[in-house]
């Protein structure tokens, strides 16, 4: 009997999944020359995400709902959770040892940390602390999106604007947290895309989706049909094709649009599909932000085998001119994107 219990215990231990911290340290062991700064930065973001998750999960219970009474740089009502999430990410990155500065959807300009440790850090981080915040009050999934670059200015100096205005192709890591039916952190480096699900019983993100690959084909198309008549004729033509595929014998295409990009793009990354936020007559550049919304997802999706463009060029090749610039955005399964491109070219 004792032997059986010991064997069961060993099996349970062996089946133990890797936590985010263990995974990043394991990756570090494979690169002895690595300083561990990137691993440390990713763990810092994981810590902030756990703290944000606690507040998101009880948003309906405490007076954290409703507007913070402020207007952010986008001219949008700032929800208290936006402010909380922004402050958590800024604090952990500032008090860590891996980040020289941040840029955030919630802050007008970049923030270069001026203490000696931060100035000697290798990376800068850009983030949308809580994307989809308009959905907070109705309990729809929301998310955090982040992007990491190696700074182009020398270590020891204070980070400058050029550290933040790098093309997406230069990202060293990118990721997102989706606060949904479960809370998942997904991040990519050039070595691959891995997903970690938060286990509340131990308060750790645990490796649940190793080596995520975006299916080359999909059956889901995501777009806000409310703007249909404002889209470019070629975009309308492609959407029409999707609708016809959806109508033909009841499938196989289906339209899914949550109105929270992290949730829509995450679903399409896992299941296959295409997400579109095109420019319109009113907003030719669309709504989504290049640096901290489109670039991170484009990096993740390309590493996973998918594609992302602004309708003319790969998102990752765009040279940013300002922190909060917008871009039309098309992202998803390789073959669906190539079909779309055949209409847009
Ligand atoms: P619309 C949320 O506000 C957001 O920035 C994205 O998460 C989402 O995909 C998009 O806007 C939805 O915008 O105009 O379709 O409501």
Coordinates of C-alpha atoms and ligand atoms in Angstrom, one line a residue:
X1 CA 0.0 0.0 0.0
X2 CA 2.8 2.4 0.9
X3 CA 4.5 1.6 -2.4
X4 CA 1.3 2.4 -4.3
X5 CA 0.9 5.7 -2.5
X6 CA 4.6 6.6 -3.2
X7 CA 4.2 5.7 -6.9
X8 CA 1.0 7.8 -7.2
X9 CA 2.7 10.7 -5.5
X10 CA 5.7 10.4 -7.9
X11 CA 3.3 10.3 -10.9
X12 CA 1.6 13.4 -9.7
X13 CA 4.9 15.2 -9.2
X14 CA 6.1 14.1 -12.7
X15 CA 2.9 15.3 -14.3
X16 CA 3.4 18.7 -12.7
X17 CA 3.3 21.3 -15.5
X18 CA 5.9 24.0 -15.8
X19 CA 5.0 27.4 -14.4
X20 CA 5.9 30.5 -16.4
X21 CA 8.9 31.2 -14.1
X22 CA 10.2 27.6 -14.5
X23 CA 9.6 27.8 -18.3
X24 CA 11.5 31.1 -18.7
X25 CA 14.4 29.7 -16.5
X26 CA 14.4 26.5 -18.6
X27 CA 14.7 28.6 -21.7
X28 CA 17.5 30.6 -20.1
X29 CA 19.4 27.4 -19.3
X30 CA 19.5 26.6 -23.0
X31 CA 21.2 29.9 -23.7
X32 CA 24.1 30.1 -21.1
X33 CA 25.2 33.4 -22.6
X34 CA 21.8 35.1 -22.0
X35 CA 21.8 37.6 -19.1
X36 CA 18.3 36.5 -17.9
X37 CA 17.0 40.0 -18.4
X38 CA 14.3 39.0 -20.9
X39 CA 13.2 36.1 -18.7
X40 CA 13.0 38.5 -15.7
X41 CA 11.0 41.0 -17.7
X42 CA 8.5 38.3 -18.7
X43 CA 8.2 37.2 -15.1
X44 CA 7.6 40.8 -14.1
X45 CA 4.7 41.1 -16.6
X46 CA 3.3 37.8 -15.3
X47 CA 3.3 39.2 -11.8
X48 CA 1.4 42.4 -13.0
X49 CA -1.0 40.2 -14.9
X50 CA -1.8 38.2 -11.8
X51 CA -2.5 41.4 -9.8
X52 CA -4.7 42.8 -12.7
X53 CA -6.5 39.5 -12.9
X54 CA -7.6 39.7 -9.2
X55 CA -9.2 43.1 -9.8
X56 CA -10.8 42.1 -13.2
X57 CA -12.3 39.0 -11.6
X58 CA -14.0 41.1 -8.8
X59 CA -14.8 44.2 -10.9
X60 CA -18.5 43.6 -10.4
X61 CA -18.2 43.4 -6.7
X62 CA -16.3 46.5 -5.7
X63 CA -16.5 50.0 -6.6
X64 CA -13.8 49.7 -9.3
X65 CA -16.4 49.8 -12.1
X66 CA -17.3 52.9 -13.9
X67 CA -15.3 55.7 -15.1
X68 CA -12.2 57.0 -13.3
X69 CA -13.5 60.4 -14.2
X70 CA -10.5 60.9 -16.5
X71 CA -10.0 61.1 -20.2
X72 CA -7.0 59.3 -21.7
X73 CA -4.8 60.4 -24.6
X74 CA -7.3 58.7 -26.9
X75 CA -10.1 60.9 -25.7
X76 CA -11.8 57.8 -24.2
X77 CA -13.4 57.5 -20.8
X78 CA -10.8 55.9 -18.6
X79 CA -12.2 53.0 -16.5
X80 CA -10.7 52.6 -13.1
X81 CA -9.4 49.2 -14.1
X82 CA -7.5 50.8 -17.0
X83 CA -5.7 53.0 -14.6
X84 CA -5.0 50.2 -12.2
X85 CA -3.6 47.9 -14.9
X86 CA -1.4 50.7 -16.3
X87 CA 0.0 51.4 -12.9
X88 CA 0.7 47.8 -12.1
X89 CA 2.6 47.2 -15.3
X90 CA 4.5 50.5 -15.0
X91 CA 5.5 49.7 -11.4
X92 CA 6.7 46.1 -11.9
X93 CA 8.7 47.1 -14.9
X94 CA 10.2 50.2 -13.2
X95 CA 11.2 48.2 -10.1
X96 CA 12.6 45.3 -12.1
X97 CA 16.1 45.1 -13.5
X98 CA 15.2 44.6 -17.2
X99 CA 13.4 47.6 -18.5
X100 CA 14.7 51.1 -19.4
X101 CA 11.3 52.6 -20.1
X102 CA 7.7 52.1 -21.1
X103 CA 5.1 53.4 -23.5
X104 CA 1.4 52.9 -22.8
X105 CA -1.9 53.5 -24.4
X106 CA -2.9 55.3 -21.2
X107 CA 0.1 57.7 -21.2
X108 CA 0.6 60.6 -23.6
X109 CA 4.4 60.1 -24.0
X110 CA 6.9 57.4 -23.3
X111 CA 8.4 57.1 -19.8
X112 CA 12.2 56.7 -19.6
X113 CA 13.1 55.4 -16.1
X114 CA 16.0 57.6 -14.8
X115 CA 17.4 55.4 -12.0
X116 CA 20.8 53.8 -12.6
X117 CA 19.5 50.2 -12.7
X118 CA 16.8 51.0 -15.2
X119 CA 19.2 53.1 -17.4
X120 CA 21.5 50.0 -17.5
X121 CA 18.7 47.7 -18.6
X122 CA 18.6 46.3 -22.1
X123 CA 14.9 46.4 -23.0
X124 CA 11.9 48.8 -23.4
X125 CA 8.3 47.7 -23.2
X126 CA 5.2 49.0 -24.8
X127 CA 1.7 47.9 -23.7
X128 CA -2.0 48.4 -23.9
X129 CA -2.7 47.7 -20.2
X130 CA -6.4 46.8 -20.6
X131 CA -7.7 46.4 -24.2
X132 CA -11.4 46.2 -24.7
X133 CA -12.1 48.1 -21.5
X134 CA -15.4 49.2 -22.8
X135 CA -16.5 45.6 -22.2
X136 CA -15.5 45.7 -18.5
X137 CA -19.0 46.5 -17.2
X138 CA -20.7 43.8 -19.2
X139 CA -18.3 41.0 -18.3
X140 CA -16.9 40.3 -21.7
X141 CA -13.3 39.1 -22.0
X142 CA -10.7 41.9 -22.0
X143 CA -6.9 41.7 -22.3
X144 CA -3.4 43.2 -21.8
X145 CA -1.1 43.4 -24.8
X146 CA 2.7 43.9 -24.6
X147 CA 5.7 44.3 -26.9
X148 CA 9.4 44.1 -26.0
X149 CA 12.3 45.7 -27.9
X150 CA 16.0 45.8 -27.3
X151 CA 16.9 49.4 -26.9
X152 CA 18.8 51.1 -29.7
X153 CA 20.4 53.7 -27.5
X154 CA 23.4 52.6 -25.3
X155 CA 22.9 51.1 -21.9
X156 CA 23.7 53.5 -19.1
X157 CA 22.0 56.4 -21.0
X158 CA 18.3 57.3 -20.5
X159 CA 16.0 55.7 -23.1
X160 CA 14.9 58.0 -25.9
X161 CA 12.0 58.1 -28.4
X162 CA 13.9 56.1 -31.0
X163 CA 14.0 53.2 -28.6
X164 CA 10.2 53.0 -28.8
X165 CA 9.7 53.9 -32.5
X166 CA 11.2 50.7 -33.9
X167 CA 9.5 48.5 -36.6
X168 CA 7.6 45.5 -35.3
X169 CA 10.1 43.2 -37.0
X170 CA 12.6 44.3 -34.3
X171 CA 10.6 42.9 -31.4
X172 CA 12.4 40.4 -29.2
X173 CA 9.2 39.3 -27.5
X174 CA 5.5 40.0 -27.6
X175 CA 2.5 38.7 -25.8
X176 CA -0.9 39.2 -24.3
X177 CA -3.1 38.2 -21.4
X178 CA -6.7 37.3 -22.0
X179 CA -9.0 37.7 -18.9
X180 CA -11.7 35.3 -20.0
X181 CA -13.3 32.0 -18.9
X182 CA -9.8 31.4 -17.7
X183 CA -6.9 33.8 -17.6
X184 CA -4.2 33.0 -20.1
X185 CA -0.8 34.6 -20.8
X186 CA 0.5 33.9 -24.3
X187 CA 3.9 35.1 -25.4
X188 CA 6.2 34.7 -28.4
X189 CA 9.9 35.0 -28.9
X190 CA 11.5 34.0 -32.3
X191 CA 11.8 30.5 -30.8
X192 CA 8.0 30.0 -30.7
X193 CA 4.6 30.9 -29.1
X194 CA 3.6 29.4 -25.8
X195 CA 0.4 29.7 -23.7
X196 CA 0.2 29.6 -19.9
X197 CA -3.1 29.3 -18.0
X198 CA -3.4 30.8 -14.6
X199 CA -4.0 28.1 -11.9
X200 CA -5.7 30.0 -9.1
X201 CA -5.0 27.2 -6.6
X202 CA -1.2 28.0 -6.7
X203 CA -1.4 31.5 -8.2
X204 CA 0.9 30.6 -11.1
X205 CA 0.7 30.7 -14.9
X206 CA 1.2 27.1 -16.0
X207 CA 2.2 25.9 -19.5
X208 CA -1.0 24.7 -21.1
X209 CA -0.5 25.5 -24.8
X210 CA 3.1 24.7 -25.7
X211 CA 4.2 25.5 -29.3
X212 CA 1.1 27.3 -30.5
X213 CA 0.7 27.1 -34.3
X214 CA -1.9 29.2 -36.2
X215 CA -3.9 26.8 -38.5
X216 CA -3.1 27.6 -42.2
X217 CA -6.9 27.5 -42.9
X218 CA -9.8 28.7 -40.8
X219 CA -13.6 29.1 -41.0
X220 CA -14.0 32.2 -38.8
X221 CA -14.0 35.7 -40.1
X222 CA -14.1 38.6 -37.6
X223 CA -15.2 42.1 -38.7
X224 CA -17.5 44.8 -37.5
X225 CA -20.3 44.6 -40.1
X226 CA -21.7 47.9 -38.7
X227 CA -18.9 49.7 -40.6
X228 CA -19.4 47.6 -43.8
X229 CA -20.6 50.4 -46.0
X230 CA -17.6 52.5 -45.1
X231 CA -15.0 49.9 -46.1
X232 CA -13.0 50.0 -49.3
X233 CA -14.8 48.2 -52.2
X234 CA -12.1 45.4 -52.3
X235 CA -12.6 44.7 -48.5
X236 CA -16.4 44.6 -49.0
X237 CA -15.8 42.1 -51.9
X238 CA -13.8 39.8 -49.6
X239 CA -16.3 40.0 -46.8
X240 CA -19.0 39.2 -49.4
X241 CA -17.0 36.1 -50.3
X242 CA -16.8 35.1 -46.7
X243 CA -20.6 35.6 -46.3
X244 CA -21.2 33.4 -49.4
X245 CA -19.0 30.7 -47.9
X246 CA -20.9 31.0 -44.7
X247 CA -24.3 30.8 -46.5
X248 CA -23.4 27.8 -48.7
X249 CA -25.1 24.8 -47.1
X250 CA -24.8 26.4 -43.7
X251 CA -21.0 26.6 -43.7
X252 CA -18.2 26.2 -43.4
X253 CA -17.5 29.9 -42.7
X254 CA -19.0 31.6 -39.6
X255 CA -18.8 35.2 -38.4
X256 CA -17.5 35.8 -34.9
X257 CA -16.8 39.3 -33.5
X258 CA -16.6 39.9 -29.7
X259 CA -15.5 43.6 -29.9
X260 CA -12.5 42.8 -27.8
X261 CA -9.4 42.3 -30.0
X262 CA -7.5 40.1 -27.6
X263 CA -10.4 37.7 -27.4
X264 CA -11.1 37.7 -31.1
X265 CA -7.4 37.3 -32.2
X266 CA -6.7 34.7 -29.5
X267 CA -9.6 32.5 -30.7
X268 CA -8.5 32.8 -34.3
X269 CA -4.9 32.1 -33.4
X270 CA -5.9 28.8 -31.8
X271 CA -8.8 27.7 -34.1
X272 CA -7.8 29.5 -37.3
X273 CA -9.6 32.5 -38.8
X274 CA -9.1 36.1 -39.9
X275 CA -9.6 39.3 -38.0
X276 CA -10.1 42.6 -39.8
X277 CA -10.2 46.1 -38.6
X278 CA -10.0 48.0 -41.9
X279 CA -9.8 51.7 -42.5
X280 CA -13.1 53.5 -43.1
X281 CA -14.1 56.7 -44.9
X282 CA -14.2 58.5 -41.5
X283 CA -11.0 56.8 -40.2
X284 CA -8.8 55.8 -43.1
X285 CA -6.2 54.5 -40.6
X286 CA -8.8 52.5 -38.8
X287 CA -9.0 52.4 -35.0
X288 CA -6.3 50.0 -33.7
X289 CA -2.9 51.2 -32.5
X290 CA 0.3 50.0 -34.4
X291 CA 2.8 49.9 -31.5
X292 CA 1.0 48.2 -28.7
X293 CA -1.9 46.5 -30.3
X294 CA -1.1 45.5 -33.9
X295 CA 2.7 44.9 -33.7
X296 CA 2.6 42.5 -30.8
X297 CA -0.2 40.4 -32.4
X298 CA 1.5 40.5 -35.8
X299 CA 4.8 39.2 -34.2
X300 CA 3.0 36.4 -32.3
X301 CA 0.9 35.4 -35.4
X302 CA 3.9 35.4 -37.8
X303 CA 5.9 33.2 -35.4
X304 CA 2.9 30.9 -35.2
X305 CA 2.7 30.7 -39.0
X306 CA 0.1 33.2 -39.8
X307 CA 0.2 36.7 -41.5
X308 CA -0.7 40.3 -40.6
X309 CA -0.8 43.3 -42.9
X310 CA -2.2 46.8 -43.1
X311 CA -3.7 45.9 -46.4
X312 CA -0.6 46.9 -48.4
X313 CA 2.5 45.7 -46.4
X314 CA 3.3 43.4 -43.5
X315 CA 2.5 45.2 -40.2
X316 CA 6.0 44.3 -38.9
X317 CA 7.6 46.3 -41.7
X318 CA 5.9 49.6 -40.9
X319 CA 8.3 52.3 -39.6
X320 CA 6.5 54.0 -36.8
X321 CA 6.4 57.8 -36.7
X322 CA 4.5 58.4 -33.5
X323 CA 3.6 56.4 -30.4
X324 CA -0.1 56.3 -30.8
X325 CA -0.4 56.0 -34.5
X326 CA -3.3 53.9 -35.9
X327 CA -3.2 51.4 -38.8
X328 CA -5.7 49.3 -40.7
X329 CA -5.3 45.7 -39.5
X330 CA -5.8 42.3 -41.1
X331 CA -4.4 39.3 -39.3
X332 CA -4.9 35.5 -39.3
X333 CA -4.5 32.2 -41.0
X334 CA -1.9 32.1 -43.8
X335 CA -4.3 30.9 -46.5
X336 CA -7.2 33.1 -45.5
X337 CA -4.8 36.1 -45.5
X338 CA -3.5 35.2 -48.9
X339 CA -7.0 35.0 -50.3
X340 CA -7.8 38.4 -48.8
X341 CA -4.5 39.8 -50.3
X342 CA -5.6 38.5 -53.7
X343 CA -8.6 40.9 -53.4
X344 CA -6.6 43.8 -52.0
X345 CA -3.7 43.7 -54.5
Ligands
LIG1 P1 -15.4 48.5 -32.7 C1 -11.7 47.7 -28.0 O1 -12.1 49.0 -27.7 C2 -10.9 47.7 -29.3 O2 -9.9 48.6 -29.2 C3 -10.5 46.3 -29.7 O3 -10.2 45.5 -28.6 C4 -11.7 45.8 -30.5 O4 -11.3 44.8 -31.5 C5 -12.2 47.1 -31.2 O5 -11.8 48.2 -30.4 C6 -13.6 47.0 -31.4 O6 -14.0 48.3 -32.1 O7 -15.3 49.8 -33.5 O8 -15.7 47.3 -33.7 O9 -16.4 48.5 -31.5

